[in-house]
Coordinates of C-alpha atoms in Angstrom, one line a residue:
X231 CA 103.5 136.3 42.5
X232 CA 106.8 135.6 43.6
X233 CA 110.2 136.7 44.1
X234 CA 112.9 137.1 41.1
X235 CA 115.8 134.9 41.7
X236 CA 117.9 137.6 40.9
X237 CA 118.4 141.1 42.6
X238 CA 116.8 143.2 43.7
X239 CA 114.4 141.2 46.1
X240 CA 111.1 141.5 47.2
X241 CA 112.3 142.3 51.0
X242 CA 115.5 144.4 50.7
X243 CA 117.5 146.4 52.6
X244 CA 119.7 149.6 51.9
X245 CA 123.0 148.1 53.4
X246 CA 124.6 149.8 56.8
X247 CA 124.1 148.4 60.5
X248 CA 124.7 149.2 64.2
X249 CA 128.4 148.3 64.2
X250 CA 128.7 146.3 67.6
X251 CA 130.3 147.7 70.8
X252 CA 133.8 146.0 70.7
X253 CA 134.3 147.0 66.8
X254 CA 133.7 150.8 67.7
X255 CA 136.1 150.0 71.1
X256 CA 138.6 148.5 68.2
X257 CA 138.1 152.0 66.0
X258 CA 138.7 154.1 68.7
X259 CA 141.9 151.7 70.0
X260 CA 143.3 151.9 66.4
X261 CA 142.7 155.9 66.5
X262 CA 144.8 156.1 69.3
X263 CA 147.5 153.6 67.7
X264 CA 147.0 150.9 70.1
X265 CA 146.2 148.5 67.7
X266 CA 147.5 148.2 64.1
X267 CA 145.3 148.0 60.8
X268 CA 146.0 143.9 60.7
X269 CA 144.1 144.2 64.1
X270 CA 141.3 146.5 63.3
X271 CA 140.5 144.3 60.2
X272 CA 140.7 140.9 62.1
X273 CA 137.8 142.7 64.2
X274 CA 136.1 143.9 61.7
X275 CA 136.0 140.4 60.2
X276 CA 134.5 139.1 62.8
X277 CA 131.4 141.4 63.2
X278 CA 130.9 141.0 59.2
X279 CA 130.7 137.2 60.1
X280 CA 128.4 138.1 62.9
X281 CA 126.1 140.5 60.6
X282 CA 125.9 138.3 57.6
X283 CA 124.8 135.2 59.6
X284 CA 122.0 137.8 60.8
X285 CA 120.6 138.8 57.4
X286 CA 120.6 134.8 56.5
X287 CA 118.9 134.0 60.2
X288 CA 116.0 136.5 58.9
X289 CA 115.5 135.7 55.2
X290 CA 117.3 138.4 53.6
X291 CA 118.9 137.2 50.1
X292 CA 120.4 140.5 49.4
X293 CA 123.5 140.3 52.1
X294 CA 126.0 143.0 52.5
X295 CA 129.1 143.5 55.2
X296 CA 127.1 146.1 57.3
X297 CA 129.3 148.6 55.9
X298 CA 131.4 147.9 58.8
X299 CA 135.0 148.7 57.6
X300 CA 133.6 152.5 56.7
X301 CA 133.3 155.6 58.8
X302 CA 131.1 157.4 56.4
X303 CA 129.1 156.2 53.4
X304 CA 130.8 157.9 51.2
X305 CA 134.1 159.6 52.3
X306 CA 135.6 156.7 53.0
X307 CA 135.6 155.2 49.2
X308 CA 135.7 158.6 47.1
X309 CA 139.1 159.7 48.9
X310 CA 140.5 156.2 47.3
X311 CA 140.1 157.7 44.0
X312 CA 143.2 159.7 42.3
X313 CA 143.0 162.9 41.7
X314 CA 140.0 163.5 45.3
X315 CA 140.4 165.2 48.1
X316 CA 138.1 166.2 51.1
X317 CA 137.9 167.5 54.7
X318 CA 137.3 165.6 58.1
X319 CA 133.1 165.4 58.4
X320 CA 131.8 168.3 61.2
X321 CA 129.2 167.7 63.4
X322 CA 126.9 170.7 64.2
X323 CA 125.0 170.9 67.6
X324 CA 121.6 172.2 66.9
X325 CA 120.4 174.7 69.1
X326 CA 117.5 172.0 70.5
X327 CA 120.8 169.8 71.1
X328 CA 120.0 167.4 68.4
X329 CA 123.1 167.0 65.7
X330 CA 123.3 167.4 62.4
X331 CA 126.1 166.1 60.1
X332 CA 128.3 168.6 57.6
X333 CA 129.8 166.7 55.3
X334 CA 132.8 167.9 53.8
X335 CA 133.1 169.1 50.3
X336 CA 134.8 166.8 48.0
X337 CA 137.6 168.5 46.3
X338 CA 138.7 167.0 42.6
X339 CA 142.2 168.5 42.9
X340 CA 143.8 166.4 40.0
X341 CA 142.6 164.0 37.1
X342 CA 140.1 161.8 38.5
X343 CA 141.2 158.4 38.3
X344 CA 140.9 154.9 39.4
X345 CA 144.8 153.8 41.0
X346 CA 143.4 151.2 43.1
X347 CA 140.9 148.1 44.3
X348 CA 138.6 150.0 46.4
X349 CA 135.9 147.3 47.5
X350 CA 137.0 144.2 45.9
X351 CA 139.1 142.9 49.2
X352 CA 135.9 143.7 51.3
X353 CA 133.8 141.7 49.0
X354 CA 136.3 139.1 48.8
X355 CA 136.0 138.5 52.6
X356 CA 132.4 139.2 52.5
X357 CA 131.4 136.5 49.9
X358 CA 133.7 134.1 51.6
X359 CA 131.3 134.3 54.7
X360 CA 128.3 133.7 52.9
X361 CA 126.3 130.1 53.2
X362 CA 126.5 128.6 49.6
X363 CA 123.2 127.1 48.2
X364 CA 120.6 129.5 49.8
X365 CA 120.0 132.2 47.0
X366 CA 122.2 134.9 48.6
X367 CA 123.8 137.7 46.6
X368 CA 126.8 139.3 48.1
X369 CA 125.9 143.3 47.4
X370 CA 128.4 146.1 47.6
X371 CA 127.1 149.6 48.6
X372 CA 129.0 152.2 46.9
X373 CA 128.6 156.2 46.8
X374 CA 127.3 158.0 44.0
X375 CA 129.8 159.5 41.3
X376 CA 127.3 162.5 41.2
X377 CA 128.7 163.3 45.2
X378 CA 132.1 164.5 43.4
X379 CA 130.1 167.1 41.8
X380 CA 126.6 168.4 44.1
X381 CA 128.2 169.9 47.0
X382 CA 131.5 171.6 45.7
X383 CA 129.7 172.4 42.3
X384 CA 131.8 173.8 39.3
X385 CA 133.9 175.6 42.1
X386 CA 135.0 172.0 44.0
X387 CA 136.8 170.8 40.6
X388 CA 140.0 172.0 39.3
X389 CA 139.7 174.3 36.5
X390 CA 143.4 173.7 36.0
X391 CA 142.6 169.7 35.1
X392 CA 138.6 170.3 33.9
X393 CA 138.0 173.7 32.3
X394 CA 135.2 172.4 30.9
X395 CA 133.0 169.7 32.9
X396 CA 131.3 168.4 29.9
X397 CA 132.5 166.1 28.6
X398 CA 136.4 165.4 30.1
X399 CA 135.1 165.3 33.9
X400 CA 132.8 163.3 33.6
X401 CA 134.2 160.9 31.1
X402 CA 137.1 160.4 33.7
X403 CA 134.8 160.4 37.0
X404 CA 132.7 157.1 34.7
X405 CA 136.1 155.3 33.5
X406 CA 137.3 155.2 37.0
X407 CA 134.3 153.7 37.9
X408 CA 134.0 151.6 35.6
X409 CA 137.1 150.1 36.4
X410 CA 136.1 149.3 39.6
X411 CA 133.0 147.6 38.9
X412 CA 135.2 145.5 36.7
X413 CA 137.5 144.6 39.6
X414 CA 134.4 143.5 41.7
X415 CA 132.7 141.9 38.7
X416 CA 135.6 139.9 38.1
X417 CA 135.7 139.1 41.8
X418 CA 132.3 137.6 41.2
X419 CA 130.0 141.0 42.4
X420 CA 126.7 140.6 40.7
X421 CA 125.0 143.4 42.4
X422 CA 126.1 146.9 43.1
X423 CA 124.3 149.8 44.8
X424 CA 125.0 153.5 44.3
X425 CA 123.8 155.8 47.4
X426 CA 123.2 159.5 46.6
X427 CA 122.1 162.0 48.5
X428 CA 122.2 164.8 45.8
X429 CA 119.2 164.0 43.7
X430 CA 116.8 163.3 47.0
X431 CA 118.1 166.8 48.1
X432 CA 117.1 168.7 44.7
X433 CA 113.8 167.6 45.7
X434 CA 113.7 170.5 48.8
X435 CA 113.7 173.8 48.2
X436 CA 116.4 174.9 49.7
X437 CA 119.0 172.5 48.8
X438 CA 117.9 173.8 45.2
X439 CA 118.8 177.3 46.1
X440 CA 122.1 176.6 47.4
X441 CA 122.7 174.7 43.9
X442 CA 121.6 177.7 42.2
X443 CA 123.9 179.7 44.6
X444 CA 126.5 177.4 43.2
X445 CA 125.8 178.1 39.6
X446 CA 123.9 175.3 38.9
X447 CA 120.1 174.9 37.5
X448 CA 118.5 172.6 39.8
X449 CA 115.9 172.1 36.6
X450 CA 118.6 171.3 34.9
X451 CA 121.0 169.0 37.4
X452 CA 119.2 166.2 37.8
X453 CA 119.1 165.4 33.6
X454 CA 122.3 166.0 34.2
X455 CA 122.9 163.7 36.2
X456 CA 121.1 161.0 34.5
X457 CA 123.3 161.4 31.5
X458 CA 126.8 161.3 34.1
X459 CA 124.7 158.1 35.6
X460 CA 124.5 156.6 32.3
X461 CA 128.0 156.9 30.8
X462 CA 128.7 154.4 34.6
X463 CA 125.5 152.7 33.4
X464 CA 127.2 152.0 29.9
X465 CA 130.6 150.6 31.1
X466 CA 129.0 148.2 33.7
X467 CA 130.0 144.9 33.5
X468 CA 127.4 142.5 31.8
X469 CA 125.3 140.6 34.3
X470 CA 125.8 143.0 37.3
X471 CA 122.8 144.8 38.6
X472 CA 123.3 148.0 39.2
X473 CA 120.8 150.2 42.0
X474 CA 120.8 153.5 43.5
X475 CA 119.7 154.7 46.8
X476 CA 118.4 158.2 47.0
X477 CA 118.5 159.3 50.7
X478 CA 117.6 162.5 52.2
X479 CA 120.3 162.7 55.1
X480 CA 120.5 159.9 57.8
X481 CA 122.8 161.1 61.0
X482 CA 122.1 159.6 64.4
X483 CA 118.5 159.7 63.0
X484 CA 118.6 163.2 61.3
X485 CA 117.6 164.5 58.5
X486 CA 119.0 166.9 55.9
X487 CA 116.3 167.5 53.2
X488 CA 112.7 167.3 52.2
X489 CA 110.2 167.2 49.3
X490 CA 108.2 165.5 46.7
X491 CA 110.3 163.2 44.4
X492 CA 108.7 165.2 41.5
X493 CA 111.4 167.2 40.8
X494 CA 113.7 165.0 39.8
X495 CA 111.3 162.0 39.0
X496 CA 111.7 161.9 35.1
X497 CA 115.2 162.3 34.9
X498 CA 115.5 159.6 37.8
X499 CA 113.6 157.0 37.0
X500 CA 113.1 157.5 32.9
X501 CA 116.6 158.5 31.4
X502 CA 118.7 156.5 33.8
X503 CA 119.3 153.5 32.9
X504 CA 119.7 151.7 36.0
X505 CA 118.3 148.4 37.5
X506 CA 116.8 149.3 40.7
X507 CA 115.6 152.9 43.0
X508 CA 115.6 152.6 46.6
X509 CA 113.5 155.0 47.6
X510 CA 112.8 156.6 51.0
X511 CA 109.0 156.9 51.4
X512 CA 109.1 156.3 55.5
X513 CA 106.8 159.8 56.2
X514 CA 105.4 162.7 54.8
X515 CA 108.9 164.3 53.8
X516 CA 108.9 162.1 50.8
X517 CA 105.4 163.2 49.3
X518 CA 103.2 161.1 47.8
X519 CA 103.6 157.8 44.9
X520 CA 102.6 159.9 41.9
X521 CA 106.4 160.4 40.9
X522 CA 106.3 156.4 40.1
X523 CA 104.5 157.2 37.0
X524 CA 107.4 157.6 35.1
X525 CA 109.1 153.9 36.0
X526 CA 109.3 152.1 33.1
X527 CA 108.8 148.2 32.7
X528 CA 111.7 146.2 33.3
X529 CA 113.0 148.6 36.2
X530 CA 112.0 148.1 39.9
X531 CA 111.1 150.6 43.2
X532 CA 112.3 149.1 46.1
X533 CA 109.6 151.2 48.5
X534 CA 111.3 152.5 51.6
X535 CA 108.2 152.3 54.0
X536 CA 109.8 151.3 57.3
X537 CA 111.2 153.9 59.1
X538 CA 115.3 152.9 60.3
X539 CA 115.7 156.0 62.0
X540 CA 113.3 155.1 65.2
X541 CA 112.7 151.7 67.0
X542 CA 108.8 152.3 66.9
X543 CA 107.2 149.6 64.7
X544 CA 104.9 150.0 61.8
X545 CA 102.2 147.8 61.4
X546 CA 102.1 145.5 58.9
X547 CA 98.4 146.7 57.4
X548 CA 99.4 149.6 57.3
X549 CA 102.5 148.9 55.2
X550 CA 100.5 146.8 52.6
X551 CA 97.8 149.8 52.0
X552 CA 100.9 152.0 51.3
X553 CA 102.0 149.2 48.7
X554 CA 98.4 149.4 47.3
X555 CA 98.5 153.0 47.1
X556 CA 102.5 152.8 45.1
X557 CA 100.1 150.0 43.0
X558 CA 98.7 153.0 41.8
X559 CA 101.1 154.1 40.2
X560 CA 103.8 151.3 39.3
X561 CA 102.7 147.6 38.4
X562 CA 103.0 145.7 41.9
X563 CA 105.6 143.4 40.1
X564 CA 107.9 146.3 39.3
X565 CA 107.7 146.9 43.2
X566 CA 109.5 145.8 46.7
X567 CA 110.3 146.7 50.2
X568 CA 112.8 147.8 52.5
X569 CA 113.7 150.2 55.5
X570 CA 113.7 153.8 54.0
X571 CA 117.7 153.5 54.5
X572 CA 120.3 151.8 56.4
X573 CA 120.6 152.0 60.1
X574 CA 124.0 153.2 60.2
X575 CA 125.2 155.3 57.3
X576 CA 128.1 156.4 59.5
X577 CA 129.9 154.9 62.3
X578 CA 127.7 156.6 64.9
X579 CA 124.8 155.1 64.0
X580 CA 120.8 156.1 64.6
X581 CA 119.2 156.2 67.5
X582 CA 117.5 152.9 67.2
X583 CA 118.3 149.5 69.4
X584 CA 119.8 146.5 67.8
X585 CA 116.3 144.4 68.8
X586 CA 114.3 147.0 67.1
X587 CA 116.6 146.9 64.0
X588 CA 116.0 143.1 64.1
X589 CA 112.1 143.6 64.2
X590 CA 112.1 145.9 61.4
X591 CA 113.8 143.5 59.3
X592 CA 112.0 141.0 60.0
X593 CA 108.6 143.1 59.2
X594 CA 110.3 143.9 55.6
X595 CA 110.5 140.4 55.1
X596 CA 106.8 139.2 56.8
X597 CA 105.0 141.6 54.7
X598 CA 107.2 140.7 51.4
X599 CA 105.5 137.0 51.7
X600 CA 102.3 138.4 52.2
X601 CA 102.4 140.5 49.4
X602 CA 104.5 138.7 46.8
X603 CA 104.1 135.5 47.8
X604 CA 107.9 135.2 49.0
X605 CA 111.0 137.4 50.2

């Protein structure tokens, strides 16, 4: 067995990285205005040139920019839209000092709308950097259109601009992005992941009650959800591979949510139409394989088995039962491998050193040759 020469790969990863002491020293001199944007980015630059010669250095084909221009996964890009709004991020000291992140609630205060490039600079630049003739594929990380809906619920959208959701909201909310996969795809983007949080969270029980605090059935949400997915999935450009990341919460090595994948498993991985699932499947929070009963042929389960959230390694044996046991479940064709999520979905990063995030990387890609035969 070996590797597809298009994405996603056997040994994958979900996108973010330790940003590098001098870019954070550049961030926090550009917060203080002692450096312009022109600056910032000329840093930033150089620490995407730095990253993406360390994917290549350990085999990855799937090469992103570390998400190094970005603060937070998701803020970030959805405040680029028209029409969204949102607060500063809060951090919450727990009372065991460990930290928790609050996101803010993203606010759709006007018609949602797409008034500008969002990515397609950052790709430019990233591509650009990339070694021609070694099987790379430039991938842009992206959030989830479902995270202008989970947290705020029917409450976080103007009912001035959306009385009804169904069908105006998220018709708009799928045009806009539409239009900016069409920027990157003419760009040259071949391969685009969505990260969401929301569908991973209406697997824990209380997540699900705060949705139904909301007003929403969390039976109900996620085949929602897979229809809002599938009216992006629909306007995609032809040729472009489109993923999604489900994560449970990922601050300074934190967590936000729990539970078996079975809630939302049909409605994920039958009804949407996507490419590719990243899912997190690093420890007993994530249940067990059963859920990948319901992945159909032609789609693929990129198994998150390698912790990013703590520098301990896995073994490798241990690693290839666990893809025996998915086996199980979903042919081993239709599977690969990657760290459960990135090691930096915001600035702050986790708790893990940069030699540890090497070796973990290099174990996604050891074991993908062993299994399949290549990376």
């Amino acid at each position: 067995m070996t590797t597809p020469h298009n994405p996603p790969f056997r040994a994958e990863h979900v996108g973010s990285f330790l940003r590098p002491a001098y870019l954070l020293e550049a961030r926090e001199r550009f917060a203080r205005h002692e450096i312009d944007a022109a600056a910032l980015r000329s840093v930033e630059d150089r620490a995407i040139a730095e990253i993406v010669a360390f994917q290549e250095d350990l085999g990855l084909k799937s090469i992103t920019d570390g998400e190094f221009r970005r603060t937070y996964f998701h803020v970030d890009f959805l405040r680029q839209l028209g029409g969204v709004e949102s607060a500063e991020p809060v951090t919450i000291i727990r009372p065991d000092g460990s930290q928790e992140l609050a996101p803010p609630v993203m606010r759709v205060v006007d018609k949602v709308r797409h008034v500008r490039d969002i990515q397609r600079a950052d790709f430019d630049f990233l591509q650009s950097v990339i070694k021609p003739g070694q099987g790379s594929v430039a991938k842009v990380t992206i959030p989830s259109p479902t995270m202008l809906h989970f947290r705020g619920g029917r409450a976080g959208i103007s009912a001035t601009h959306y009385p009804e959701l169904d069908p105006a909201f998220y018709d708009d909310v799928a045009q806009a992005y539409a239009a900016e996969l069409a920027s990157l795809a003419a760009a040259g983007c071949t391969y685009v992941q969505l990260d969401d949080t929301n569908l991973a969270y209406l697997c824990d029980e209380k997540m699900r009650e705060a949705a139904r605090q909301r007003g929403d059935d969390p039976n109900e949400l996620p085949h929602r959800y897979a229809h809002f997915i599938n009216k992006v999935v629909a306007l995609k450009p032809a040729g472009m591979t489109l993923g999604m990341h489900l994560c449970r919460g990922n601050f300074r090595s934190t967590h936000a949510a729990s539970g078996n994948y079975e809630p939302v498993a049909e409605a994920l991985l039958a009804e949407m139409d996507l490419d590719a699932y990243f899912l997190e499947y690093d420890d007993d929070r994530s249940g067990d394989f059963r859920p990948l009963r319901f992945l159909p042929k032609g789609k693929v389960a990129v198994l998150g088995l390698i912790t990013s959230k703590f520098g301990t390694l896995e073994s490798a044996d241990a690693i290839k039962r666990r893809i025996d046991e998915a086996a199980q479940y979903a042919p081993l064709e239709q599977l690969a491998l990657s760290p459960q999520c990135g090691f930096s979905s915001t600035v702050h990063g986790n708790d893990i050193a940069v030699a540890d995030q090497r070796r973990k990387l290099e174990l996604v890609v050891k074991v993908a040759r062993e299994v399949w035969g290549d990376a």
